[in-house]
PDB file of C-alpha atoms in Angstrom:
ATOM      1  CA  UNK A   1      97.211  95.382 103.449  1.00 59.00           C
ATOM      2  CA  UNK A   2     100.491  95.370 105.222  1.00 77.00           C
ATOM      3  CA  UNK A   3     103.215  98.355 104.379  1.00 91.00           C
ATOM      4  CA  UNK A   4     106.918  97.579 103.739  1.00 95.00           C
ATOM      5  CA  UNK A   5     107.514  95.764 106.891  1.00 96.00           C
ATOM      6  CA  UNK A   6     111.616  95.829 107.964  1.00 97.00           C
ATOM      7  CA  UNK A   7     113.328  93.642 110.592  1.00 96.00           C
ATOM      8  CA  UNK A   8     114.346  94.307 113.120  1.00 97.00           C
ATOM      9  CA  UNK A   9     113.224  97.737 114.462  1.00 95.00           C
ATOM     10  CA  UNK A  10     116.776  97.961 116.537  1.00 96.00           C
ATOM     11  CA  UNK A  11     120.001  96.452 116.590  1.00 96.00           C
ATOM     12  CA  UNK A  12     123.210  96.693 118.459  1.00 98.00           C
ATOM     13  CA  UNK A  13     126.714  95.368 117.079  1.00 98.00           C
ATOM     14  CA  UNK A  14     130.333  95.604 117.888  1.00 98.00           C
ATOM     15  CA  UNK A  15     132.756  96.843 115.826  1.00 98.00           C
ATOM     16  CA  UNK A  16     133.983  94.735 112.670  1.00 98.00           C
ATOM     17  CA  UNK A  17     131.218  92.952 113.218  1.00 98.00           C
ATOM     18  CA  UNK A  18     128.297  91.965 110.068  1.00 98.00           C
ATOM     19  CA  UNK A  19     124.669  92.865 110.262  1.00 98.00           C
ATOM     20  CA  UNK A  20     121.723  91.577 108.269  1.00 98.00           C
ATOM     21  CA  UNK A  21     118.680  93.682 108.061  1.00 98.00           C
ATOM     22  CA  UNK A  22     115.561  92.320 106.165  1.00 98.00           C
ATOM     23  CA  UNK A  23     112.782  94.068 104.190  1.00 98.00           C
ATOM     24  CA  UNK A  24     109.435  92.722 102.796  1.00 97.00           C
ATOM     25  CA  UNK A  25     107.814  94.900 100.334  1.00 96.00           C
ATOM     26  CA  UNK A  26     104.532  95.809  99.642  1.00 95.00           C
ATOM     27  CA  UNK A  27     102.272  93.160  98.723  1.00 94.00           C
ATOM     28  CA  UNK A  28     102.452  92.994  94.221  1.00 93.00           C
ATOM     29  CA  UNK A  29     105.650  95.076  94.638  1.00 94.00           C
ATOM     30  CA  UNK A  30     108.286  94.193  92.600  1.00 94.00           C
ATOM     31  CA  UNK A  31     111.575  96.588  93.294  1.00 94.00           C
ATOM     32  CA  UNK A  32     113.245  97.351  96.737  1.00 96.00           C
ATOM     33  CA  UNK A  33     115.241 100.539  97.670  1.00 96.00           C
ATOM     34  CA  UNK A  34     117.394 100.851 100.336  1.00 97.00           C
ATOM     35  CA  UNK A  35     118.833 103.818 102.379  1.00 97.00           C
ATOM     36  CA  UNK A  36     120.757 105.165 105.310  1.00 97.00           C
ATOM     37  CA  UNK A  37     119.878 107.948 106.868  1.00 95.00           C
ATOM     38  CA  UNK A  38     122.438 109.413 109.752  1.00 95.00           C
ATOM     39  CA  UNK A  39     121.186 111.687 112.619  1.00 90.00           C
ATOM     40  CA  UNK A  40     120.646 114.717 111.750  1.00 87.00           C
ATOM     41  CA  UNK A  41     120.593 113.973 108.142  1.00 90.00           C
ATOM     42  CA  UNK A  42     118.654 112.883 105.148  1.00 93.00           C
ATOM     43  CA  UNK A  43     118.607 109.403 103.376  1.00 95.00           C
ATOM     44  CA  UNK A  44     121.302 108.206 101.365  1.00 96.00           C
ATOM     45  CA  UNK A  45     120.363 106.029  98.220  1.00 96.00           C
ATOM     46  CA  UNK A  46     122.492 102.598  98.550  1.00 97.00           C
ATOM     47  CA  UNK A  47     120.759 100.053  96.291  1.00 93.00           C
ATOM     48  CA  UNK A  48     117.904  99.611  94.043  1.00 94.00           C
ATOM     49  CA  UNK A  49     117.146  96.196  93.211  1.00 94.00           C
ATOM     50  CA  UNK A  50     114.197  95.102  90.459  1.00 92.00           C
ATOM     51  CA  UNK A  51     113.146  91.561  89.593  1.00 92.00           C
ATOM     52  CA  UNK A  52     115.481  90.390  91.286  1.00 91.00           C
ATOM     53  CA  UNK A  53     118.482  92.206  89.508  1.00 93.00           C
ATOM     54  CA  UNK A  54     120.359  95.350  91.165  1.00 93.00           C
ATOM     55  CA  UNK A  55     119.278  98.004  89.225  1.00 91.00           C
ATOM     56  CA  UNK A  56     121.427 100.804  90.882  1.00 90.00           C
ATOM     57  CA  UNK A  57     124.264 101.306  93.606  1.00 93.00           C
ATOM     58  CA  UNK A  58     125.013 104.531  95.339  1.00 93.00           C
ATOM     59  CA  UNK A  59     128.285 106.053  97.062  1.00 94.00           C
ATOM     60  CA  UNK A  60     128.762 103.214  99.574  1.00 97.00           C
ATOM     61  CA  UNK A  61     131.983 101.257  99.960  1.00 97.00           C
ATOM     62  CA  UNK A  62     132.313  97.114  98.746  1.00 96.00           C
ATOM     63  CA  UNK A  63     131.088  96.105 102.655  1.00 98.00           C
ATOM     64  CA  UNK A  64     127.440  96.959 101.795  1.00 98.00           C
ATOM     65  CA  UNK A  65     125.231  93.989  99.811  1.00 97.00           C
ATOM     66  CA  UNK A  66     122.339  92.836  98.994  1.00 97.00           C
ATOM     67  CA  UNK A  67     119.904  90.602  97.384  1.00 96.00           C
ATOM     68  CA  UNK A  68     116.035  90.410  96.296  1.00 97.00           C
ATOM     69  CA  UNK A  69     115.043  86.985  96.767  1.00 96.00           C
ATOM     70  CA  UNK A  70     112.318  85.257  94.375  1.00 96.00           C
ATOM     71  CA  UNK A  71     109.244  86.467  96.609  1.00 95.00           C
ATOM     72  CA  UNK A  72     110.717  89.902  95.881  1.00 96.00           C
ATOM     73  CA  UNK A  73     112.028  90.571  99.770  1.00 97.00           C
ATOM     74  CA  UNK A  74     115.066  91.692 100.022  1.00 98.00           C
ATOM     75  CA  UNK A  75     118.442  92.001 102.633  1.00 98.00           C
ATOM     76  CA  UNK A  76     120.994  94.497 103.268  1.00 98.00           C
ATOM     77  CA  UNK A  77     124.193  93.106 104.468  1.00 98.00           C
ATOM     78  CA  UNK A  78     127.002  95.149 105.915  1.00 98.00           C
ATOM     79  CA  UNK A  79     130.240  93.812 106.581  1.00 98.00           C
ATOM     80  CA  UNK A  80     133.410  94.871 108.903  1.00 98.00           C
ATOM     81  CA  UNK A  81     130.926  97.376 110.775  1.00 98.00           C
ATOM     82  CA  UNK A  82     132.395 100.353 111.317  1.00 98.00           C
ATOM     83  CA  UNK A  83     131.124 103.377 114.029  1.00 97.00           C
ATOM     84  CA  UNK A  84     129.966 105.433 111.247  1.00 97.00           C
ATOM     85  CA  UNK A  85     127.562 103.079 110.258  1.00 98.00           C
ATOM     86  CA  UNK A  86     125.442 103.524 112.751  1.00 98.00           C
ATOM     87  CA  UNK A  87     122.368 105.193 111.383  1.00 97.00           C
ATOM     88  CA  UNK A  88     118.988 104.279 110.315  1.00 95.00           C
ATOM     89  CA  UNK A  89     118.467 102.027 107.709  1.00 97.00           C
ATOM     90  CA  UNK A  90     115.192 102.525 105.312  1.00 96.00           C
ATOM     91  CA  UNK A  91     113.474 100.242 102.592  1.00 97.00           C
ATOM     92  CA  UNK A  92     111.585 101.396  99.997  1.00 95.00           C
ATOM     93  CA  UNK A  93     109.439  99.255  98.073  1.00 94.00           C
ATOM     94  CA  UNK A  94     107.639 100.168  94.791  1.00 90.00           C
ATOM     95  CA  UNK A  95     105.263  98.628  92.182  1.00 88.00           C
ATOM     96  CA  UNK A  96     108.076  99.182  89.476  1.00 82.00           C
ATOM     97  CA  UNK A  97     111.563 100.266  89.477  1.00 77.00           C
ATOM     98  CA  UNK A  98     110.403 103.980  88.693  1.00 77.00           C
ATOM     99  CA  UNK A  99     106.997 104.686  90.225  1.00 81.00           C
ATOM    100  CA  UNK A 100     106.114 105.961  94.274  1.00 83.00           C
ATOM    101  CA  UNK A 101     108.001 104.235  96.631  1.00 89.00           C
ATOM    102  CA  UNK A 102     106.638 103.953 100.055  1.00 91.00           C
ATOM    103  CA  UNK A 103     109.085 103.695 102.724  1.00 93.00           C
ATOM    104  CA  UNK A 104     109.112 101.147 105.957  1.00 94.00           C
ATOM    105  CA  UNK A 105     109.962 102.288 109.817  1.00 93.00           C
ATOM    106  CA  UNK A 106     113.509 101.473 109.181  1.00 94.00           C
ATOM    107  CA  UNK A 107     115.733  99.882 111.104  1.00 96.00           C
ATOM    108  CA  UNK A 108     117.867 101.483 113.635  1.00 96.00           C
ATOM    109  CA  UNK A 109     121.847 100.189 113.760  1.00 98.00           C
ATOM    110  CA  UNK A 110     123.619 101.181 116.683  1.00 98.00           C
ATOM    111  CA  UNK A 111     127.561  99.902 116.070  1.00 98.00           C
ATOM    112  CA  UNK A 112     129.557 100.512 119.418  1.00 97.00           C
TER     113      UNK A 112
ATOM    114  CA  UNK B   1     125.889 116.192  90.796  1.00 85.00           C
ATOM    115  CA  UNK B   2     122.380 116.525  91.658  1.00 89.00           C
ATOM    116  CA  UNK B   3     121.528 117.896  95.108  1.00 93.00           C
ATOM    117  CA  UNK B   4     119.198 119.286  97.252  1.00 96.00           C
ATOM    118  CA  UNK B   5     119.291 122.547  99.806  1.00 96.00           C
ATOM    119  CA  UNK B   6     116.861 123.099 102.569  1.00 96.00           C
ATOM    120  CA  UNK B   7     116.464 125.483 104.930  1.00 89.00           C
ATOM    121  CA  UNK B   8     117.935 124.731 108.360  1.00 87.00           C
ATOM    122  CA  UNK B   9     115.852 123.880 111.341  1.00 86.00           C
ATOM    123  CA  UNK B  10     114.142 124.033 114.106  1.00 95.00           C
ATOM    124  CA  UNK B  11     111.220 125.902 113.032  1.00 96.00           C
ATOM    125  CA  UNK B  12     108.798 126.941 115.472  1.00 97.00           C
ATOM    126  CA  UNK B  13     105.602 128.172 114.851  1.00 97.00           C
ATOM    127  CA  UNK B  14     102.232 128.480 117.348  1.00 97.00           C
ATOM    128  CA  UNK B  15      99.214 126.653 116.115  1.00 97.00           C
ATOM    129  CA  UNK B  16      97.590 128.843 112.419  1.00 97.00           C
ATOM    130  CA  UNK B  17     101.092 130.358 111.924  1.00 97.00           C
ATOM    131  CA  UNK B  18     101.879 130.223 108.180  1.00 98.00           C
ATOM    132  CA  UNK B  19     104.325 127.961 106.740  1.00 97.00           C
ATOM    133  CA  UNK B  20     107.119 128.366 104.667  1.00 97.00           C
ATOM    134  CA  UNK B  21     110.267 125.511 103.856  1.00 97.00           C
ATOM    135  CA  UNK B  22     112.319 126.426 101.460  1.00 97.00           C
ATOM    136  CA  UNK B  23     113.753 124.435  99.327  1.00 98.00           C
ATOM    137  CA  UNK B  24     116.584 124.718  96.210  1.00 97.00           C
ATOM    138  CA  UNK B  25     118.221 122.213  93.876  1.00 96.00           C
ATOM    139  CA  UNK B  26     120.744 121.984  91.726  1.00 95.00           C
ATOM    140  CA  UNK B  27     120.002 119.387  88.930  1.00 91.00           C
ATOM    141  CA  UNK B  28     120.630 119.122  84.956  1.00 84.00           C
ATOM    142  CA  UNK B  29     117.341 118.914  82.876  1.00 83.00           C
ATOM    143  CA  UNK B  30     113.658 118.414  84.269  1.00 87.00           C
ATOM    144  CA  UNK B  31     114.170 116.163  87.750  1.00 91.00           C
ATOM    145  CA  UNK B  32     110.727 115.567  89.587  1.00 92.00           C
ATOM    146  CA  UNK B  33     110.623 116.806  93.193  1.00 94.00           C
ATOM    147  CA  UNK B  34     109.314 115.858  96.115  1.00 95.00           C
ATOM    148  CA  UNK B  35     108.127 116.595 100.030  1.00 97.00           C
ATOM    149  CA  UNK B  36     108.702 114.100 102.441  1.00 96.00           C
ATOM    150  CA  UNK B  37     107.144 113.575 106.264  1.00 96.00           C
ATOM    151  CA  UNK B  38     108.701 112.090 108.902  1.00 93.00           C
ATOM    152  CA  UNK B  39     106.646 111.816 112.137  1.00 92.00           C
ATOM    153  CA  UNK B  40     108.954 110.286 115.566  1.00 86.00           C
ATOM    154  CA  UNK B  41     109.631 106.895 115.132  1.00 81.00           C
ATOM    155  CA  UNK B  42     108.485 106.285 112.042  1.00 83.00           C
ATOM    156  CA  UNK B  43     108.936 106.133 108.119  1.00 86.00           C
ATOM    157  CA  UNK B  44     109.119 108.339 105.651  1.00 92.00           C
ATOM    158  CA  UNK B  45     105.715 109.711 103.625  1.00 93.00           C
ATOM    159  CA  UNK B  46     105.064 110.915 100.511  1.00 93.00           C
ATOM    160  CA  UNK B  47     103.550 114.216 101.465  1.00 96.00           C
ATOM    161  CA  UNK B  48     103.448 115.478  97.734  1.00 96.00           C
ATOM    162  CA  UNK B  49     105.129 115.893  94.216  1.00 94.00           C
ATOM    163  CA  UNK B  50     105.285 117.455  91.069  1.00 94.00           C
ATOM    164  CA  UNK B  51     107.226 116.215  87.701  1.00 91.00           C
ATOM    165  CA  UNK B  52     107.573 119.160  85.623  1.00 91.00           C
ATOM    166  CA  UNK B  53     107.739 123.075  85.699  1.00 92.00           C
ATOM    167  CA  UNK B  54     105.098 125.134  87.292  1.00 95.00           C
ATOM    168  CA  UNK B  55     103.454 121.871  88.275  1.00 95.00           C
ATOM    169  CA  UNK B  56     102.058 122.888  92.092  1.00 97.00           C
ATOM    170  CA  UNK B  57     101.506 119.846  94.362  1.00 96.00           C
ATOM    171  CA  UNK B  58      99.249 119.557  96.931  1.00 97.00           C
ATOM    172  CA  UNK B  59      97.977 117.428  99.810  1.00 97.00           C
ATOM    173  CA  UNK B  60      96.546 117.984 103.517  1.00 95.00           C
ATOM    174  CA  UNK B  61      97.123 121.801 103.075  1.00 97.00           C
ATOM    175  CA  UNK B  62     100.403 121.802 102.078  1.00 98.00           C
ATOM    176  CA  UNK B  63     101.344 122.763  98.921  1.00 98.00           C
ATOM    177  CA  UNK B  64     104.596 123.700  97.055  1.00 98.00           C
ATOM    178  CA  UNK B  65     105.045 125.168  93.480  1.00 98.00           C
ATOM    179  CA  UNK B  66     107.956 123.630  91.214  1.00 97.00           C
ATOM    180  CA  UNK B  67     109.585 126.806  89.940  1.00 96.00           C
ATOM    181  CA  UNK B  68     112.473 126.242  86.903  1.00 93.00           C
ATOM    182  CA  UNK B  69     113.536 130.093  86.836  1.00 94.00           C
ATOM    183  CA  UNK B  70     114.567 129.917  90.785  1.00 95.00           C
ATOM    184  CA  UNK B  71     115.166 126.061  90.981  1.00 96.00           C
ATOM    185  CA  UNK B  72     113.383 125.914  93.622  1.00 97.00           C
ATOM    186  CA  UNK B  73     110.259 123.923  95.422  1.00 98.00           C
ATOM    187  CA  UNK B  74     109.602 125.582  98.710  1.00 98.00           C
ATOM    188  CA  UNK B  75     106.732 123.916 100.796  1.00 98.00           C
ATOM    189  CA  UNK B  76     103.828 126.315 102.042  1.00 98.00           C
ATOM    190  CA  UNK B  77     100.767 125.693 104.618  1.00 98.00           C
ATOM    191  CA  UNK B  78      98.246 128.034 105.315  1.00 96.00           C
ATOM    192  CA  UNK B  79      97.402 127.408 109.140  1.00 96.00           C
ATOM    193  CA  UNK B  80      99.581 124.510 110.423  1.00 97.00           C
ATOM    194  CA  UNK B  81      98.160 122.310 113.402  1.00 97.00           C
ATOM    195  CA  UNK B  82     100.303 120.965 116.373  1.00 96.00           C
ATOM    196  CA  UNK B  83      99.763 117.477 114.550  1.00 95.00           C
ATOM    197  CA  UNK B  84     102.058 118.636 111.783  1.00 97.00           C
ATOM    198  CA  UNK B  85     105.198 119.006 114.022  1.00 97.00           C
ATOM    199  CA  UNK B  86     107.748 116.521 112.198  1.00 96.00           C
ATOM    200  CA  UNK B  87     110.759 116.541 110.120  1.00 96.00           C
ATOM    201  CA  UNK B  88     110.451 117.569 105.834  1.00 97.00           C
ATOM    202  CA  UNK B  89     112.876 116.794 103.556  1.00 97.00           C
ATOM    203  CA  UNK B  90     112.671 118.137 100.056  1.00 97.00           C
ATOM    204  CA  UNK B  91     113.641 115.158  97.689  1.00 96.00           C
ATOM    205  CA  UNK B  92     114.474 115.175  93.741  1.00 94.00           C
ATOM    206  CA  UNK B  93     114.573 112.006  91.331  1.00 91.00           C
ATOM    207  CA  UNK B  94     116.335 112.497  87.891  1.00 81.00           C
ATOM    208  CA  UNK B  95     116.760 111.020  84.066  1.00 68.00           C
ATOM    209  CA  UNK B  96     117.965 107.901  84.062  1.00 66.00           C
ATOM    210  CA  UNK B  97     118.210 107.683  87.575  1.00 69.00           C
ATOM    211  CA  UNK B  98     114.399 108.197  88.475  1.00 70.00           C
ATOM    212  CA  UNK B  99     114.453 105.502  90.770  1.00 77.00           C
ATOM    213  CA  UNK B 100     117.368 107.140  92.983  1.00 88.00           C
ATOM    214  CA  UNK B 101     116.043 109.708  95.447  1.00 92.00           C
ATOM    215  CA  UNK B 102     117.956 112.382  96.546  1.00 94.00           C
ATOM    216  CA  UNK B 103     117.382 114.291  99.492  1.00 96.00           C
ATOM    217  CA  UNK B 104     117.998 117.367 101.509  1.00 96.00           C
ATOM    218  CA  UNK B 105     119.227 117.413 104.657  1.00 95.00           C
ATOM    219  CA  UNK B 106     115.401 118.295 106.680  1.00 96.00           C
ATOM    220  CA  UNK B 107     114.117 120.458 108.383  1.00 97.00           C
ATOM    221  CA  UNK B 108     112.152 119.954 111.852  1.00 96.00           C
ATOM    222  CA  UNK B 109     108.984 121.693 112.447  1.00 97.00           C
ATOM    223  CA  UNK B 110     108.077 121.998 116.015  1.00 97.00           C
ATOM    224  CA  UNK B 111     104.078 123.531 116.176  1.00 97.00           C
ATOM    225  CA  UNK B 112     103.145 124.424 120.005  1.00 97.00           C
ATOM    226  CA  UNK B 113      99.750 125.161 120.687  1.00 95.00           C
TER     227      UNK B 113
END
């Protein structure tokens, strides 16, 4: 069976620019995490979403969204990029909102 | 709020050193806490976990001991191999926000033969 499978691996935007980045979850999973991790640090919790429904929202300003669409994938969108975004982006997927979650490649956003 | 403290990095170790990563977190209640590998270029792994007090998890050789008294869930290997060389980051999930991980900062392991 296929892992969490994100797209794409790498990205480059300008500045005040807006980036989508998609995730497909694990095959019978039914929540999606997402995270950003900068160099040099660990992952950040942005969103949780569950069936479909955002189920929680970290520290992250209104620019970052996202969405779970019926087959349970889901997109990050960031708007008005700003140099500080540039990190790597992670999704998690897991069978429920609270049990393992296994983590994609991530995708690495490079805003100049 | 919840966090989590590792040690800083690199660590360098020859090939059957013995491993220590220690690991601290501040946290209200019972969280569950976790070890996390991440190889170059790829994902995160679940390397191991335990849910409640003096739980010890284990997996590959690795194990770490979740200790209330000290708050603490430092990661331990016996003999590490030159295959083990990759960043760790100690991880903690809590109440009513299991889903929400929260992570330390890692720590890179570099094992030369």
């Amino acid at each position: 069976d296929a892992g969490v499978t994100q797209s794409p691996t790498h990205l480059i935007k300008t500045r005040g620019q807006h980036v989508t980045l998609r995730c497909s979850p694990i095959s019978g999973h039914k929540s999606v995490s997402w995270y950003q991790q900068v160099l040099g640090q660990g992952p950040q919790f942005i969103f949780q979403y569950y069936e479909k429904e955002e189920r929680g929202r970290g520290n992250f300003p209104d620019r970052f969204s996202a969405r779970q669409f019926p087959n349970y994938s889901s997109e990050l969108n960031v708007n008005a990029l700003l140099l500080g975004d540039s990190a790597l982006y992670l999704c998690a997927s897991s069978f429920t909102a609270n049990t393992e979650a296994f983590f994609g490649q991530g995708t690495r956003l490079t805003v100049v | 709020g919840d966090s989590v403290t590792q040690m800083e990095g690199p660590v360098t170790l020859s090939e059957e050193a013995f491993l220590t990563i220690n690991c601290t977190y501040t946290a209200t209640g019972y969280p569950s806490l976790f070890w996390y590998v991440q190889y170059p270029g790829e994902g995160l792994q679940l390397l191991l976990k335990a849910t409640k007090a003096d739980d010890k998890g284990s997996n590959k050789g690795f194990e770490a001991t979740y200790r209330k008294e000290t708050t603490s869930f430092h990661l331990e290997k016996g003999s590490v191999q030159v295959s083990d060389s990759a960043v760790y980051f100690c991880a903690l999930s809590h109440g009513d926000s299991s889903y929400k991980l929260i992570f330390g900062s890692g720590t890179r392991l570099l094992v030369r033969p």
